[in-house]
Amino acid sequence: GRKIWSFKRDKSMKRARIRRPDFFRMIAMIHKTAYILAYDMLRKKSVHDWVERRAVGIIGLPYLSLILVALLTLKDEPNTGQKIVTGILIGWAVVAAWCTSEFQFKPTDWRMKIREELDLRYLYWKKAIAVYYAVVIAVAVAAGIVMPYI
């Protein structure tokens, strides 16, 4: 009883020290799963040139919309509110681009783990991807509407 409890506690404490919070793990998993789905889609369409980079480009499109909205809605003399909103949007897009850029440089063992997870809960991850990217696009649209009035 007591040894098992302390082992579980020590293991969870170690996990808490070295792992990112669950929210960031979820976002990273969404990016990886979207990458694998885009990669598989391109492979099925018999596209063999630059497949990895095209897959990263596909999952990076929503972040491009964040950058475009941030830059296109700025006025000539932006005020502090516009600078803050622009910084948040571009920061979010840069962090997401950084997260997706490491997919190409890591060993391929993470791809097998993602494929196993997709085999177990395919619809869950597909819905999570759709909801996450819908939120990204909704934030871009909301920022585009609100920015001129800030």
JSON list of C-alpha atoms in Angstrom, two decimals, residues 91-149:
[
{"chain": "A", "resi": 91, "resn": "GLY", "atom": "CA", "xyz": [3.34, 35.80, -30.87]},
{"chain": "A", "resi": 92, "resn": "TRP", "atom": "CA", "xyz": [0.76, 33.02, -31.05]},
{"chain": "A", "resi": 93, "resn": "ALA", "atom": "CA", "xyz": [1.60, 32.42, -34.71]},
{"chain": "A", "resi": 94, "resn": "VAL", "atom": "CA", "xyz": [5.36, 32.39, -34.05]},
{"chain": "A", "resi": 95, "resn": "VAL", "atom": "CA", "xyz": [5.04, 29.91, -31.18]},
{"chain": "A", "resi": 96, "resn": "ALA", "atom": "CA", "xyz": [2.87, 27.64, -33.33]},
{"chain": "A", "resi": 97, "resn": "ALA", "atom": "CA", "xyz": [5.35, 27.87, -36.21]},
{"chain": "A", "resi": 98, "resn": "TRP", "atom": "CA", "xyz": [8.16, 27.01, -33.82]},
{"chain": "A", "resi": 99, "resn": "CYS", "atom": "CA", "xyz": [6.18, 23.99, -32.55]},
{"chain": "A", "resi": 100, "resn": "THR", "atom": "CA", "xyz": [5.57, 22.69, -36.04]},
{"chain": "A", "resi": 101, "resn": "SER", "atom": "CA", "xyz": [9.09, 23.31, -37.32]},
{"chain": "A", "resi": 102, "resn": "GLU", "atom": "CA", "xyz": [10.59, 20.77, -34.96]},
{"chain": "A", "resi": 103, "resn": "PHE", "atom": "CA", "xyz": [8.55, 17.95, -36.53]},
{"chain": "A", "resi": 104, "resn": "GLN", "atom": "CA", "xyz": [10.98, 17.71, -39.42]},
{"chain": "A", "resi": 105, "resn": "PHE", "atom": "CA", "xyz": [14.09, 17.56, -37.27]},
{"chain": "A", "resi": 106, "resn": "LYS", "atom": "CA", "xyz": [13.06, 15.00, -34.66]},
{"chain": "A", "resi": 107, "resn": "PRO", "atom": "CA", "xyz": [13.49, 11.26, -35.15]},
{"chain": "A", "resi": 108, "resn": "THR", "atom": "CA", "xyz": [10.53, 9.48, -36.69]},
{"chain": "A", "resi": 109, "resn": "ASP", "atom": "CA", "xyz": [9.58, 7.49, -33.56]},
{"chain": "A", "resi": 110, "resn": "TRP", "atom": "CA", "xyz": [7.06, 10.17, -32.55]},
{"chain": "A", "resi": 111, "resn": "ARG", "atom": "CA", "xyz": [5.16, 9.50, -35.77]},
{"chain": "A", "resi": 112, "resn": "MET", "atom": "CA", "xyz": [4.51, 5.91, -34.74]},
{"chain": "A", "resi": 113, "resn": "LYS", "atom": "CA", "xyz": [3.20, 7.05, -31.34]},
{"chain": "A", "resi": 114, "resn": "ILE", "atom": "CA", "xyz": [0.83, 9.50, -33.01]},
{"chain": "A", "resi": 115, "resn": "ARG", "atom": "CA", "xyz": [-0.38, 6.85, -35.45]},
{"chain": "A", "resi": 116, "resn": "GLU", "atom": "CA", "xyz": [-1.08, 4.50, -32.53]},
{"chain": "A", "resi": 117, "resn": "GLU", "atom": "CA", "xyz": [-3.04, 7.27, -30.80]},
{"chain": "A", "resi": 118, "resn": "LEU", "atom": "CA", "xyz": [-4.96, 7.91, -34.02]},
{"chain": "A", "resi": 119, "resn": "ASP", "atom": "CA", "xyz": [-5.82, 4.22, -34.26]},
{"chain": "A", "resi": 120, "resn": "LEU", "atom": "CA", "xyz": [-7.25, 4.35, -30.74]},
{"chain": "A", "resi": 121, "resn": "ARG", "atom": "CA", "xyz": [-9.14, 7.69, -30.86]},
{"chain": "A", "resi": 122, "resn": "TYR", "atom": "CA", "xyz": [-9.34, 8.89, -34.44]},
{"chain": "A", "resi": 123, "resn": "LEU", "atom": "CA", "xyz": [-12.59, 10.86, -34.18]},
{"chain": "A", "resi": 124, "resn": "TYR", "atom": "CA", "xyz": [-11.56, 12.50, -30.91]},
{"chain": "A", "resi": 125, "resn": "TRP", "atom": "CA", "xyz": [-8.39, 13.95, -32.44]},
{"chain": "A", "resi": 126, "resn": "LYS", "atom": "CA", "xyz": [-10.13, 14.93, -35.64]},
{"chain": "A", "resi": 127, "resn": "LYS", "atom": "CA", "xyz": [-12.74, 16.88, -33.64]},
{"chain": "A", "resi": 128, "resn": "ALA", "atom": "CA", "xyz": [-10.03, 18.39, -31.43]},
{"chain": "A", "resi": 129, "resn": "ILE", "atom": "CA", "xyz": [-8.15, 19.60, -34.51]},
{"chain": "A", "resi": 130, "resn": "ALA", "atom": "CA", "xyz": [-11.32, 21.07, -36.01]},
{"chain": "A", "resi": 131, "resn": "VAL", "atom": "CA", "xyz": [-12.24, 22.87, -32.79]},
{"chain": "A", "resi": 132, "resn": "TYR", "atom": "CA", "xyz": [-8.71, 24.20, -32.25]},
{"chain": "A", "resi": 133, "resn": "TYR", "atom": "CA", "xyz": [-8.36, 25.56, -35.78]},
{"chain": "A", "resi": 134, "resn": "ALA", "atom": "CA", "xyz": [-11.90, 26.99, -35.61]},
{"chain": "A", "resi": 135, "resn": "VAL", "atom": "CA", "xyz": [-10.83, 28.89, -32.48]},
{"chain": "A", "resi": 136, "resn": "VAL", "atom": "CA", "xyz": [-7.70, 30.16, -34.27]},
{"chain": "A", "resi": 137, "resn": "ILE", "atom": "CA", "xyz": [-9.74, 31.41, -37.22]},
{"chain": "A", "resi": 138, "resn": "ALA", "atom": "CA", "xyz": [-12.42, 32.88, -34.92]},
{"chain": "A", "resi": 139, "resn": "VAL", "atom": "CA", "xyz": [-9.74, 34.81, -33.03]},
{"chain": "A", "resi": 140, "resn": "ALA", "atom": "CA", "xyz": [-8.37, 36.10, -36.34]},
{"chain": "A", "resi": 141, "resn": "VAL", "atom": "CA", "xyz": [-11.84, 37.20, -37.48]},
{"chain": "A", "resi": 142, "resn": "ALA", "atom": "CA", "xyz": [-12.66, 38.78, -34.11]},
{"chain": "A", "resi": 143, "resn": "ALA", "atom": "CA", "xyz": [-9.35, 40.64, -34.13]},
{"chain": "A", "resi": 144, "resn": "GLY", "atom": "CA", "xyz": [-10.04, 41.84, -37.67]},
{"chain": "A", "resi": 145, "resn": "ILE", "atom": "CA", "xyz": [-13.41, 43.22, -36.58]},
{"chain": "A", "resi": 146, "resn": "VAL", "atom": "CA", "xyz": [-12.25, 44.76, -33.29]},
{"chain": "A", "resi": 147, "resn": "MET", "atom": "CA", "xyz": [-8.84, 46.17, -34.29]},
{"chain": "A", "resi": 148, "resn": "PRO", "atom": "CA", "xyz": [-10.10, 49.28, -36.11]},
{"chain": "A", "resi": 149, "resn": "TYR", "atom": "CA", "xyz": [-12.14, 50.30, -33.05]}
]
